[in-house]
PDB file of C-alpha atoms and ligand atoms in Angstrom:
ATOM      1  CA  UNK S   1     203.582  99.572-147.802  1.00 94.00           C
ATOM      2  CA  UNK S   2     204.241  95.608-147.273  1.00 94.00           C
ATOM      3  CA  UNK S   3     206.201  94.098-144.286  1.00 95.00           C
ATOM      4  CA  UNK S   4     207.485  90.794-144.627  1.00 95.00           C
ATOM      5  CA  UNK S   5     210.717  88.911-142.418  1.00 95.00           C
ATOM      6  CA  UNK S   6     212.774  86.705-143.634  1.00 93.00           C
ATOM      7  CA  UNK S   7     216.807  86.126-144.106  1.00 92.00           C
ATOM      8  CA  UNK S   8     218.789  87.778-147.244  1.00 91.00           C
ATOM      9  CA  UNK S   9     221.946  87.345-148.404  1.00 90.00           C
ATOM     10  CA  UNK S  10     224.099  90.172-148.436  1.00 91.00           C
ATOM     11  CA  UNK S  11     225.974  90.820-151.804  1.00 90.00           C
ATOM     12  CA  UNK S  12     227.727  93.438-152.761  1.00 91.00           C
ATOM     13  CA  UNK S  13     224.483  94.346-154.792  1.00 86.00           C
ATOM     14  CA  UNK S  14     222.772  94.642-151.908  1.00 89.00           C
ATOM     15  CA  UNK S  15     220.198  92.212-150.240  1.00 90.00           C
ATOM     16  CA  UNK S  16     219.096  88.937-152.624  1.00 86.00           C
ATOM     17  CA  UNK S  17     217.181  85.740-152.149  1.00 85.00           C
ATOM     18  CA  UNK S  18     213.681  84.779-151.826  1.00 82.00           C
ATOM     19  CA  UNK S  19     212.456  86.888-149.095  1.00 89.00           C
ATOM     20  CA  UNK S  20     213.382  89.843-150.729  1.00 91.00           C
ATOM     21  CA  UNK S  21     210.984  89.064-153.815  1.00 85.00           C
ATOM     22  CA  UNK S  22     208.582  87.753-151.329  1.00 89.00           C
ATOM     23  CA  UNK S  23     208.529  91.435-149.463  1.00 93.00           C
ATOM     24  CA  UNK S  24     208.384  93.229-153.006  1.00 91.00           C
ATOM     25  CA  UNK S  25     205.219  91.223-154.089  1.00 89.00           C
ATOM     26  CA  UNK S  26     203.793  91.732-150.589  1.00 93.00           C
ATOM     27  CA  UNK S  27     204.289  95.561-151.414  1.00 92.00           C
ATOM     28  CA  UNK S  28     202.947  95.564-154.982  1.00 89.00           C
ATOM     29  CA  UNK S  29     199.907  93.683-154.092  1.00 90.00           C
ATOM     30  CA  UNK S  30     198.644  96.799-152.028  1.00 92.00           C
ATOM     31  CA  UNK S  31     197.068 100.191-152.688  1.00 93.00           C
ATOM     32  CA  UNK S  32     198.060 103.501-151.900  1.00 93.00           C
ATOM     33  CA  UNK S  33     197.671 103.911-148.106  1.00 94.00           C
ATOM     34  CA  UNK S  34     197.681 100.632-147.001  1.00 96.00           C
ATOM     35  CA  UNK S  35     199.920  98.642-144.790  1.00 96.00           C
ATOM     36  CA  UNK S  36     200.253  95.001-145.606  1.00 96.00           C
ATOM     37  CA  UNK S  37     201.800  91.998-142.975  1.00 96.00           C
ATOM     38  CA  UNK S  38     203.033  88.648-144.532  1.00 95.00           C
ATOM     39  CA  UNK S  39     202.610  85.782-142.247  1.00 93.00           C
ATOM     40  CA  UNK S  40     205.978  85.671-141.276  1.00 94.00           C
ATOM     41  CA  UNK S  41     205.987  89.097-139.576  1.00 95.00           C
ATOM     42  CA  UNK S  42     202.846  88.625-138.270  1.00 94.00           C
ATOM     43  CA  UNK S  43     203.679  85.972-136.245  1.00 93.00           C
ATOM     44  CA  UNK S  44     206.401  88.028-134.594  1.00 93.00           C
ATOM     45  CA  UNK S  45     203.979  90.452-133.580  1.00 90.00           C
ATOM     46  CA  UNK S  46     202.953  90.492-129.628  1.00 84.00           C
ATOM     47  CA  UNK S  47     199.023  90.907-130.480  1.00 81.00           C
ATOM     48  CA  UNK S  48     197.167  90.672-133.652  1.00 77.00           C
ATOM     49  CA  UNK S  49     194.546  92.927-132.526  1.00 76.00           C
ATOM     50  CA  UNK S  50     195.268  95.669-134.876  1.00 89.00           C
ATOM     51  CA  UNK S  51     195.446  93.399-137.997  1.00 92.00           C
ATOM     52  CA  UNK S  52     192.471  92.361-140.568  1.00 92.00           C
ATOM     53  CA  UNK S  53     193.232  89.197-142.053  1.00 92.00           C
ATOM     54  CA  UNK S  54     192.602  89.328-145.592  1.00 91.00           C
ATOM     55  CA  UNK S  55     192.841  85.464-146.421  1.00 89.00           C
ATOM     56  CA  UNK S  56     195.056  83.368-147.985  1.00 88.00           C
ATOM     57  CA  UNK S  57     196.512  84.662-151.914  1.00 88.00           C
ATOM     58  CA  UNK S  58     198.704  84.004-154.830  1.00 85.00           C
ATOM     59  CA  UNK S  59     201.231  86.935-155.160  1.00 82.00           C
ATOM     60  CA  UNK S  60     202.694  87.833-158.689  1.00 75.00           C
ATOM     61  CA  UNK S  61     204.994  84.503-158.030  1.00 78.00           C
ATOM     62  CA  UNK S  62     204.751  81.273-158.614  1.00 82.00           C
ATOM     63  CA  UNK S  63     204.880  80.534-155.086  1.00 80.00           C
ATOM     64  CA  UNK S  64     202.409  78.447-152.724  1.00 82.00           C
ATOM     65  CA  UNK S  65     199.552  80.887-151.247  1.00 85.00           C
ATOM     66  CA  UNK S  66     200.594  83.562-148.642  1.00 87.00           C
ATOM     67  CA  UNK S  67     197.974  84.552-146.008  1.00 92.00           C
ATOM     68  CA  UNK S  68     198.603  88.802-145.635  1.00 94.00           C
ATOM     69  CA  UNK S  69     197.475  90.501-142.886  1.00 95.00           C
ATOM     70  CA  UNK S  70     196.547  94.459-142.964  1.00 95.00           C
ATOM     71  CA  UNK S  71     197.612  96.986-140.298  1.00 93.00           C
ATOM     72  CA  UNK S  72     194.015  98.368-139.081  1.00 89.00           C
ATOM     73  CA  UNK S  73     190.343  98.293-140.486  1.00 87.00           C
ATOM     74  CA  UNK S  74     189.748 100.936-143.381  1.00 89.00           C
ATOM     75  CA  UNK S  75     188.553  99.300-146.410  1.00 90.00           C
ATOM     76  CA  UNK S  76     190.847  99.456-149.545  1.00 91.00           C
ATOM     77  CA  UNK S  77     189.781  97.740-152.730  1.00 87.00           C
ATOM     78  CA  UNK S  78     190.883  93.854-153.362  1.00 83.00           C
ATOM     79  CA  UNK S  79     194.374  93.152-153.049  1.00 87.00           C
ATOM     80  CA  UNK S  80     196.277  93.782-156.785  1.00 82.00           C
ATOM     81  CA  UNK S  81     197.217  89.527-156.156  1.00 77.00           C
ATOM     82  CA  UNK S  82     197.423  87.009-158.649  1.00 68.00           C
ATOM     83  CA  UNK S  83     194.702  84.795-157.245  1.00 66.00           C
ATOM     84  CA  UNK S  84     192.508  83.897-160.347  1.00 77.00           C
ATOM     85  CA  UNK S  85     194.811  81.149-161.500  1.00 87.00           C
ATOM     86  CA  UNK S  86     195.404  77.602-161.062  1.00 90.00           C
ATOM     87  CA  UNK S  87     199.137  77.837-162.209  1.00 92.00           C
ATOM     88  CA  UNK S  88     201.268  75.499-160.840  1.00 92.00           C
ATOM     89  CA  UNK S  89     203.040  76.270-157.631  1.00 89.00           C
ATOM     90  CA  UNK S  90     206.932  76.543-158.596  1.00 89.00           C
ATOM     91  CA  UNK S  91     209.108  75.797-155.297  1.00 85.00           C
ATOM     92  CA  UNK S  92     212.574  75.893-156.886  1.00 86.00           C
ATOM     93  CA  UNK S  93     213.657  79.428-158.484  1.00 85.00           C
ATOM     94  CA  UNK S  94     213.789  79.708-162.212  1.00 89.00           C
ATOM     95  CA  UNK S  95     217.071  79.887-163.661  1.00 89.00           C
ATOM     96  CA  UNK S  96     217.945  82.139-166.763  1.00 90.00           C
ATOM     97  CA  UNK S  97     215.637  82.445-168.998  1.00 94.00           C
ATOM     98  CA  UNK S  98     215.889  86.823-168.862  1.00 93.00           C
ATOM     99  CA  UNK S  99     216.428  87.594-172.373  1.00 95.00           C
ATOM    100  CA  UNK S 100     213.551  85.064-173.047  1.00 96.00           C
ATOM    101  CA  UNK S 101     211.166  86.251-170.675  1.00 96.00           C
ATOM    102  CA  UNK S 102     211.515  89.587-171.946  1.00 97.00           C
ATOM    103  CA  UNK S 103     211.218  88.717-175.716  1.00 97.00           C
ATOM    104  CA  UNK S 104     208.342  85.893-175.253  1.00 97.00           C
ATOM    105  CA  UNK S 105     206.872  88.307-172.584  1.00 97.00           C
ATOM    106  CA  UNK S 106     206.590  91.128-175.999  1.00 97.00           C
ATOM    107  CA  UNK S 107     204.971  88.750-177.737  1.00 97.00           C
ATOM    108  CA  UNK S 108     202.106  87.593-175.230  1.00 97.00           C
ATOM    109  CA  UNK S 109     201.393  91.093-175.136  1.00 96.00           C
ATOM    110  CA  UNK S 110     201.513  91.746-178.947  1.00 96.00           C
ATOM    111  CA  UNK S 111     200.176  88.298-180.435  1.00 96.00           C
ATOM    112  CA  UNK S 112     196.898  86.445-179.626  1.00 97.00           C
ATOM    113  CA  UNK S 113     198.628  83.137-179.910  1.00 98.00           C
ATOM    114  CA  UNK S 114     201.973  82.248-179.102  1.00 98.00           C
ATOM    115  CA  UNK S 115     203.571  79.243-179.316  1.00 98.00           C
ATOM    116  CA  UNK S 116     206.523  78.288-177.322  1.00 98.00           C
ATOM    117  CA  UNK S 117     208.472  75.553-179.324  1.00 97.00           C
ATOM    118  CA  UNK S 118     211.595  73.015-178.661  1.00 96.00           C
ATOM    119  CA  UNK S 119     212.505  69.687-178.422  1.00 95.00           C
ATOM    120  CA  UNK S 120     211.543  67.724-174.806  1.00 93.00           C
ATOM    121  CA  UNK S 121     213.208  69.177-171.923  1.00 93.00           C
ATOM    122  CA  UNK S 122     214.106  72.337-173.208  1.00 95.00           C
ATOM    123  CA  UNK S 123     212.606  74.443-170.752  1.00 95.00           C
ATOM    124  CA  UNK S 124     209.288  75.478-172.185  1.00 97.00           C
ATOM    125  CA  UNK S 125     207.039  74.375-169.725  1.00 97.00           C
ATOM    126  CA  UNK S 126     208.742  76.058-167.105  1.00 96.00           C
ATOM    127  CA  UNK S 127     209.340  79.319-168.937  1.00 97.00           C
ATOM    128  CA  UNK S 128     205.886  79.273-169.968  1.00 97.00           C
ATOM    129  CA  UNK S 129     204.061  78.802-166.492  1.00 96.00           C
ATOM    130  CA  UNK S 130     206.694  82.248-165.304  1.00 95.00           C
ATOM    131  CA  UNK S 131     205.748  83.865-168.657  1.00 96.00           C
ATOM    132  CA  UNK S 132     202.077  83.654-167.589  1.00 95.00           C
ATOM    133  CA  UNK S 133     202.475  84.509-163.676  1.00 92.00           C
ATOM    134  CA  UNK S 134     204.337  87.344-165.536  1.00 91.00           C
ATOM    135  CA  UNK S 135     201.476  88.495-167.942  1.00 92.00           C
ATOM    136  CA  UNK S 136     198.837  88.198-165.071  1.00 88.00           C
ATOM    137  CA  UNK S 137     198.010  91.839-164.710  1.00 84.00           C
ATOM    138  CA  UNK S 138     196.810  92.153-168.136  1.00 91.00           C
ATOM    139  CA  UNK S 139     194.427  89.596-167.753  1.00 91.00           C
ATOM    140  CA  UNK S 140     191.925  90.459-164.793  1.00 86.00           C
ATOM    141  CA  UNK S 141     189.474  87.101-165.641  1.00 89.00           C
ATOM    142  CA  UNK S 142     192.310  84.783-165.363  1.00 90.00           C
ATOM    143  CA  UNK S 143     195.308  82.906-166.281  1.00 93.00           C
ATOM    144  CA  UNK S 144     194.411  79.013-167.104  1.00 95.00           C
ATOM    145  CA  UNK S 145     196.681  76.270-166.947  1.00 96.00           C
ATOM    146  CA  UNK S 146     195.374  73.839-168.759  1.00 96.00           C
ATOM    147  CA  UNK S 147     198.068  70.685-168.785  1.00 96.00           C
ATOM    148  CA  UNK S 148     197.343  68.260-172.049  1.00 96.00           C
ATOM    149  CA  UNK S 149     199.979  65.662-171.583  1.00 93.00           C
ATOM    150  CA  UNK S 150     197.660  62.798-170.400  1.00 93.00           C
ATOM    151  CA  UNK S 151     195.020  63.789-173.076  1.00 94.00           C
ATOM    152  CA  UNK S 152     195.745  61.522-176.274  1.00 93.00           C
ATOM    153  CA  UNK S 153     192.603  61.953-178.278  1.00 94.00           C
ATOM    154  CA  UNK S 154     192.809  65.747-180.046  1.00 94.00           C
ATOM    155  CA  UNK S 155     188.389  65.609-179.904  1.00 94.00           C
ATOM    156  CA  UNK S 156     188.888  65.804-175.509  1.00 94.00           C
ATOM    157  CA  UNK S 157     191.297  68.824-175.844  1.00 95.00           C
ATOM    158  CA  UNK S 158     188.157  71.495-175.804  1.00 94.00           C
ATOM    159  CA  UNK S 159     185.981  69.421-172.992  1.00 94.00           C
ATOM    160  CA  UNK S 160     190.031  69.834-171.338  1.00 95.00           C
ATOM    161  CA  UNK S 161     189.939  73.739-171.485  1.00 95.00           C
ATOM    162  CA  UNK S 162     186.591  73.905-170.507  1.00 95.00           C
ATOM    163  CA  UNK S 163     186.970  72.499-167.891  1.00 93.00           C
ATOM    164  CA  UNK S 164     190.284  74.746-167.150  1.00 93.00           C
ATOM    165  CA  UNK S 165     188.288  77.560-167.233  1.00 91.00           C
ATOM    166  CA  UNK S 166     185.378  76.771-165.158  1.00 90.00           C
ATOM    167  CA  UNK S 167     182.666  76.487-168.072  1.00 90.00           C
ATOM    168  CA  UNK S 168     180.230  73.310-168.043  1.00 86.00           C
ATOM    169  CA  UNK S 169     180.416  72.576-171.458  1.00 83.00           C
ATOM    170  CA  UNK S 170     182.068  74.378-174.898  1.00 86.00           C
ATOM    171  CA  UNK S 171     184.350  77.282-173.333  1.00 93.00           C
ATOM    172  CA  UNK S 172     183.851  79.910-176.352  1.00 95.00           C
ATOM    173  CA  UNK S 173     180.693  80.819-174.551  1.00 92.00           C
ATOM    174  CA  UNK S 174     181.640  80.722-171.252  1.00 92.00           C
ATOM    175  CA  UNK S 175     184.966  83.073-172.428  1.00 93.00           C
ATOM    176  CA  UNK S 176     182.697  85.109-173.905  1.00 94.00           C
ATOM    177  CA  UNK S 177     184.298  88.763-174.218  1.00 94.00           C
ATOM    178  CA  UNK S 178     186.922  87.734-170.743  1.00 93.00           C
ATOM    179  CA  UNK S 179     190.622  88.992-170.684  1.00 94.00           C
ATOM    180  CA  UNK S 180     192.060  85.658-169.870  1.00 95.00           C
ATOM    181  CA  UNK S 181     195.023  83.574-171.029  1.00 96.00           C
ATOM    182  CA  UNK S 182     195.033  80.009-171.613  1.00 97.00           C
ATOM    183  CA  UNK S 183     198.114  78.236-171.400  1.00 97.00           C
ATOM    184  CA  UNK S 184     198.129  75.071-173.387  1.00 97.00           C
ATOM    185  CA  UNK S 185     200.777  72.812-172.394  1.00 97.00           C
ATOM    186  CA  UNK S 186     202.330  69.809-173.735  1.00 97.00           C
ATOM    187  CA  UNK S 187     200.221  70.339-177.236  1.00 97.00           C
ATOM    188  CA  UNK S 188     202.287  67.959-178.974  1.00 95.00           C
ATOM    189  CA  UNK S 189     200.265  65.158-178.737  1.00 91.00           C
ATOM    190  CA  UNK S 190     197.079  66.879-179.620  1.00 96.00           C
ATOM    191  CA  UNK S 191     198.081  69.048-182.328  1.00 95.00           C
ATOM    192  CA  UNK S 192     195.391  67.804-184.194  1.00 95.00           C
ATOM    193  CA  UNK S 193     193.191  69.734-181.937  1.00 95.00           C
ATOM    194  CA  UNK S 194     194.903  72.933-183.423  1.00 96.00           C
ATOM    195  CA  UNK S 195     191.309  73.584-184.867  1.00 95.00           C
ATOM    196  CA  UNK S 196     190.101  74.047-181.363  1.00 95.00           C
ATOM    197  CA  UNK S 197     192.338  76.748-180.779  1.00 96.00           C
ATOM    198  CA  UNK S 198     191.319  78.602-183.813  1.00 96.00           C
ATOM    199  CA  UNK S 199     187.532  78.573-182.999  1.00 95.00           C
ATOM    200  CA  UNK S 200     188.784  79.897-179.392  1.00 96.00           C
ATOM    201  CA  UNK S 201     190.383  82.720-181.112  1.00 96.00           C
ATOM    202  CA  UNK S 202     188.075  83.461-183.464  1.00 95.00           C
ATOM    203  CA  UNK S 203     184.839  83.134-181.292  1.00 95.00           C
ATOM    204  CA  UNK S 204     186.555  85.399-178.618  1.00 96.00           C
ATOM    205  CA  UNK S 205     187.743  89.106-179.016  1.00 96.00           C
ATOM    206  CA  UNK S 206     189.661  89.092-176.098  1.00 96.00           C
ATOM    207  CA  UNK S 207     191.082  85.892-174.681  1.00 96.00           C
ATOM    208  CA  UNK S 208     194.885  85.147-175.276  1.00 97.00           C
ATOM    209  CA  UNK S 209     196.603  81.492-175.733  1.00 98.00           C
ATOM    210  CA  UNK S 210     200.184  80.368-174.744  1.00 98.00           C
ATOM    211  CA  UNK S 211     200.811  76.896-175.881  1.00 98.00           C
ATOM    212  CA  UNK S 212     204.233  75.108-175.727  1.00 98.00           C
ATOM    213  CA  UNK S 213     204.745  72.202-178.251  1.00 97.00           C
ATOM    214  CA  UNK S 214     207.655  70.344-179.738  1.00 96.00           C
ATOM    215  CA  UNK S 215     205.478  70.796-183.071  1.00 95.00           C
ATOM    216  CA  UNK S 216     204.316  74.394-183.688  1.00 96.00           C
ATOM    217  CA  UNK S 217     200.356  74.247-184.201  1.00 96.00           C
ATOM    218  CA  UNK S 218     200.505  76.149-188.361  1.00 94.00           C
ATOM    219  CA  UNK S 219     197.319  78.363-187.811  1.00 93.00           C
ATOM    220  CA  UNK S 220     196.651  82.086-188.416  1.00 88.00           C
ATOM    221  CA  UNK S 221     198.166  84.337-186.252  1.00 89.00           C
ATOM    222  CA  UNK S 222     200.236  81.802-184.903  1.00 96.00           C
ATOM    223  CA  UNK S 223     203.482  83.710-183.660  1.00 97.00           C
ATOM    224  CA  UNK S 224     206.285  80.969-182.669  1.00 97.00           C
ATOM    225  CA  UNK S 225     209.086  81.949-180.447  1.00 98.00           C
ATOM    226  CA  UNK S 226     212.171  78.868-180.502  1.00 98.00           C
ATOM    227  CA  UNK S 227     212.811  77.897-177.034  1.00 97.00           C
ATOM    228  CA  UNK S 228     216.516  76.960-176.918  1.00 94.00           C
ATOM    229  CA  UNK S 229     218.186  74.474-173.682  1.00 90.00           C
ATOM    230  CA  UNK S 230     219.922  76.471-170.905  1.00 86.00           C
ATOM    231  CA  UNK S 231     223.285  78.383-171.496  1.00 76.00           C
ATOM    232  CA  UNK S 232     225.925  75.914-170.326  1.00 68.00           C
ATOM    233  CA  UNK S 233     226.538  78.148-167.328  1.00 73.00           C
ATOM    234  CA  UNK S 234     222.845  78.570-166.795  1.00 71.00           C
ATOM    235  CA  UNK S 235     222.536  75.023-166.884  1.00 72.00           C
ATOM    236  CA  UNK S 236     225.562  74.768-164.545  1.00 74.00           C
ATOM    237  CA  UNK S 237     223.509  76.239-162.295  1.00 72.00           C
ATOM    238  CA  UNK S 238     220.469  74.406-162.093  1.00 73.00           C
ATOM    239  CA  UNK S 239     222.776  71.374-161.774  1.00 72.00           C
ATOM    240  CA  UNK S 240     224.437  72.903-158.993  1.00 72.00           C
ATOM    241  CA  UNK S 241     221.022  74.141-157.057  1.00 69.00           C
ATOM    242  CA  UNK S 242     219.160  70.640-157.619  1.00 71.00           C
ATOM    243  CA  UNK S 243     222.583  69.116-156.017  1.00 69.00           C
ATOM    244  CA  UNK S 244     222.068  71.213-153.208  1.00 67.00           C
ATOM    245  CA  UNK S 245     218.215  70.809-152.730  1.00 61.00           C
ATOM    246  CA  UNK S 246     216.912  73.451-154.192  1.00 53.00           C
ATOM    247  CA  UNK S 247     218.710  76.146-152.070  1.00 52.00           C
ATOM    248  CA  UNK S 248     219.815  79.431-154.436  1.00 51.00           C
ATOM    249  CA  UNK S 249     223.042  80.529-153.776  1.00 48.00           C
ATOM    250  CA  UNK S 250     225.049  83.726-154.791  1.00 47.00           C
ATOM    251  CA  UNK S 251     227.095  83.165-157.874  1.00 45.00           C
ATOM    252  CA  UNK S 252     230.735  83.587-156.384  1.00 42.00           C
ATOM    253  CA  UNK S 253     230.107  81.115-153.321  1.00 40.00           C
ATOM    254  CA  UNK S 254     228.292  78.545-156.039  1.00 38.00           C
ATOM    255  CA  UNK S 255     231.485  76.074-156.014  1.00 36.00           C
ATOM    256  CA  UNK S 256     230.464  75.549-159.255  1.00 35.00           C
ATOM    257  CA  UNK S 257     234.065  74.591-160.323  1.00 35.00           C
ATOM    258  CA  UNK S 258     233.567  71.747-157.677  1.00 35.00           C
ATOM    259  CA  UNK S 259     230.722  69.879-159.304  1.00 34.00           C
ATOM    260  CA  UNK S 260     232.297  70.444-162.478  1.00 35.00           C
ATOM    261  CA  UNK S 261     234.871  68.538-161.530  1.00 34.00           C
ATOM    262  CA  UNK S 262     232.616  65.913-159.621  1.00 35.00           C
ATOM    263  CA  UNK S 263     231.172  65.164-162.495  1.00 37.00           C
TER     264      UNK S 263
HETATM  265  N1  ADP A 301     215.034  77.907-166.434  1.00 68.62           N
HETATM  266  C1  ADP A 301     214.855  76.859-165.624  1.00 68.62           C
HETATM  267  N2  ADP A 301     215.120  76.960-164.307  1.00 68.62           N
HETATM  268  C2  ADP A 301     214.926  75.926-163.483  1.00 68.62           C
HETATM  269  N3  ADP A 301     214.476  74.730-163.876  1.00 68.62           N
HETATM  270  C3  ADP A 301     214.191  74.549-165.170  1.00 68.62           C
HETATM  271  C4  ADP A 301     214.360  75.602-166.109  1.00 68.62           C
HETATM  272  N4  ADP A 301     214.000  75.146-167.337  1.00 68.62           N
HETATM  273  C5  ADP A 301     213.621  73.879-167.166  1.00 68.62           C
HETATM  274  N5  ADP A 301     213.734  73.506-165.881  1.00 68.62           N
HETATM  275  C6  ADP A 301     213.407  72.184-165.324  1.00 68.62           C
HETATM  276  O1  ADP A 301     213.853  71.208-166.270  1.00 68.62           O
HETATM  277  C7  ADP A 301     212.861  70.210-166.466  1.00 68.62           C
HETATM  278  C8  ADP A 301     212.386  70.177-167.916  1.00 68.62           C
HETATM  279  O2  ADP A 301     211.793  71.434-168.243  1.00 68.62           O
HETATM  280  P1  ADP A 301     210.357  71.557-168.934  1.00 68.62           P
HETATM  281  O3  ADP A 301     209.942  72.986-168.856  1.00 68.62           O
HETATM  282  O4  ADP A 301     209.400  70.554-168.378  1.00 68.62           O
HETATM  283  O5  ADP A 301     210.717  71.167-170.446  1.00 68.62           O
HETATM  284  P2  ADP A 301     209.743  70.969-171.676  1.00 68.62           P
HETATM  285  O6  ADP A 301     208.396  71.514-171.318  1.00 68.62           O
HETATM  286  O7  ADP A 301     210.387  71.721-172.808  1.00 68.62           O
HETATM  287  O8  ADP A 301     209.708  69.494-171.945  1.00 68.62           O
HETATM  288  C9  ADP A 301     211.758  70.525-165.463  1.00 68.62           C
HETATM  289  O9  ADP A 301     211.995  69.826-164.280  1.00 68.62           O
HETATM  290  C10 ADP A 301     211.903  71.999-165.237  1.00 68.62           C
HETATM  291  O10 ADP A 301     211.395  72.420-163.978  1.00 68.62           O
HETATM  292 MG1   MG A 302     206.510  70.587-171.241  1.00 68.62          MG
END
């Protein structure tokens, strides 16, 4: 069970908005048995002296670590959380993107390598780092974000993963037979480098890449997936919610018609 407070909207759907994810991740993050207290609700409480606290953590968002509190002191094993990752922390909500998370999301699970491709500013950073936050459960040693776009020399792009995913020098041993994914972002630049990637593969039997790139990287097993700009309407709204700081709104009361015209 997971308790978190916060303030809905009310649709005719039924309750939306952040807190709502925020109380189903709280939930999915526990076992069986166990009661589970988000900050927020915690601090309503009149004493804590019931509650362990079990630390700050990354929940199956993209969202800025959560410190969870459980209701009494019987052990349960560690929180189902997505806390082995240095993704970034996403603060404004992802718009779209459904059919593509569902279709890319197929083929993270099916392919080895998957490159996200599209011209600059087409979304596939962003859908990438969700994509991965996504995936997280099916890889219990880690999802690595390893950002290239400052790296201009394709030789630094391994020393760059390594040091991603925690290994002192050449990652393939370090990787070793770990479920992890490696996101490699902005590979444009780099692509020479794509022979890095292919000793990764190779050398490991487990670990997974995601790479977005303008230029697809042309190695074996390579799966590609197009990554087209926003719907207009999608678009529309990510206008709309950057105008308005961020803030989601309901669809109806989105006075999208409004910027439209103020444009
Ligand atoms: N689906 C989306 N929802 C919200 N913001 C988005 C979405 N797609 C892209 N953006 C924003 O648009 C900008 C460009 O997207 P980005 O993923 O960096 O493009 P690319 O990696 O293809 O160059 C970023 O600020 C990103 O956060
Ligand atoms: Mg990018």
């Amino acid at each position: 069970m997971g308790l978190h407070t916060g303030e809905p909207i009310v649709t005719d759907e039924g309750y939306i908005g952040g807190d709502v994810h925020r109380a189903a991740r709280v939930m999915s993050a526990g076992h069986g048995g166990q009661v589970l207290i988000s900050e927020a609700t915690a601090r309503l409480l009149d004493s804590r002296a019931e509650l362990s606290d079990l630390g700050e953590h990354r929940l199956k968002d993209l969202s800025a670590p959560e410190r969870l509190y459980q209701l009494g002191e019987v052990a349960f094993p560690p929180l189902k959380t997505l806390y082995r990752t240095n993704l970034p922390v996403v603060t404004t909500p992802l718009v779209g993107r459904e059919r593509e998370l569902e279709e890319a999301g197929a083929l993270v699970r099916s392919h080895r390598l998957l490159t996200l491709t599209g011209p600059g500013g087409s979304g596939k950073t962003r859908l990438a780092v969700h994509l991965a936050a996504n995936a997280a459960e099916d890889f219990p040693d880690g999802v690595f974000w390893v950002p290239l776009q400052a790296i201009r020399n394709p030789a630094n792009v391994e020393h760059t993963i390594a040091a991603a995913v925690g290994a002192d020098d050449e990652p393939i041993a370090h990787v070793g037979s770990n479920q992890l994914l490696v996101l490699l972002d902005n590979f444009e630049q780099v692509v020479e480098a794509s022979p890095t990637v292919s000793s990764l593969l190779t050398g490991t039997p487990n670990a997974k890449v995601l790479v977005t790139s303008r230029e697809p990287l042309h190695i074996a097993s390579e799966q590609q997936y197009p990554v087209e700009p926003l719907l207009l309407d999608d678009a529309e709204l990510l206008f709309d919610e950057r105008a308005r700081g961020g803030a989601r709104l309901p669809r109806d009361t989105r006075g999208g018609a409004d910027l439209r015209a103020a444009r």
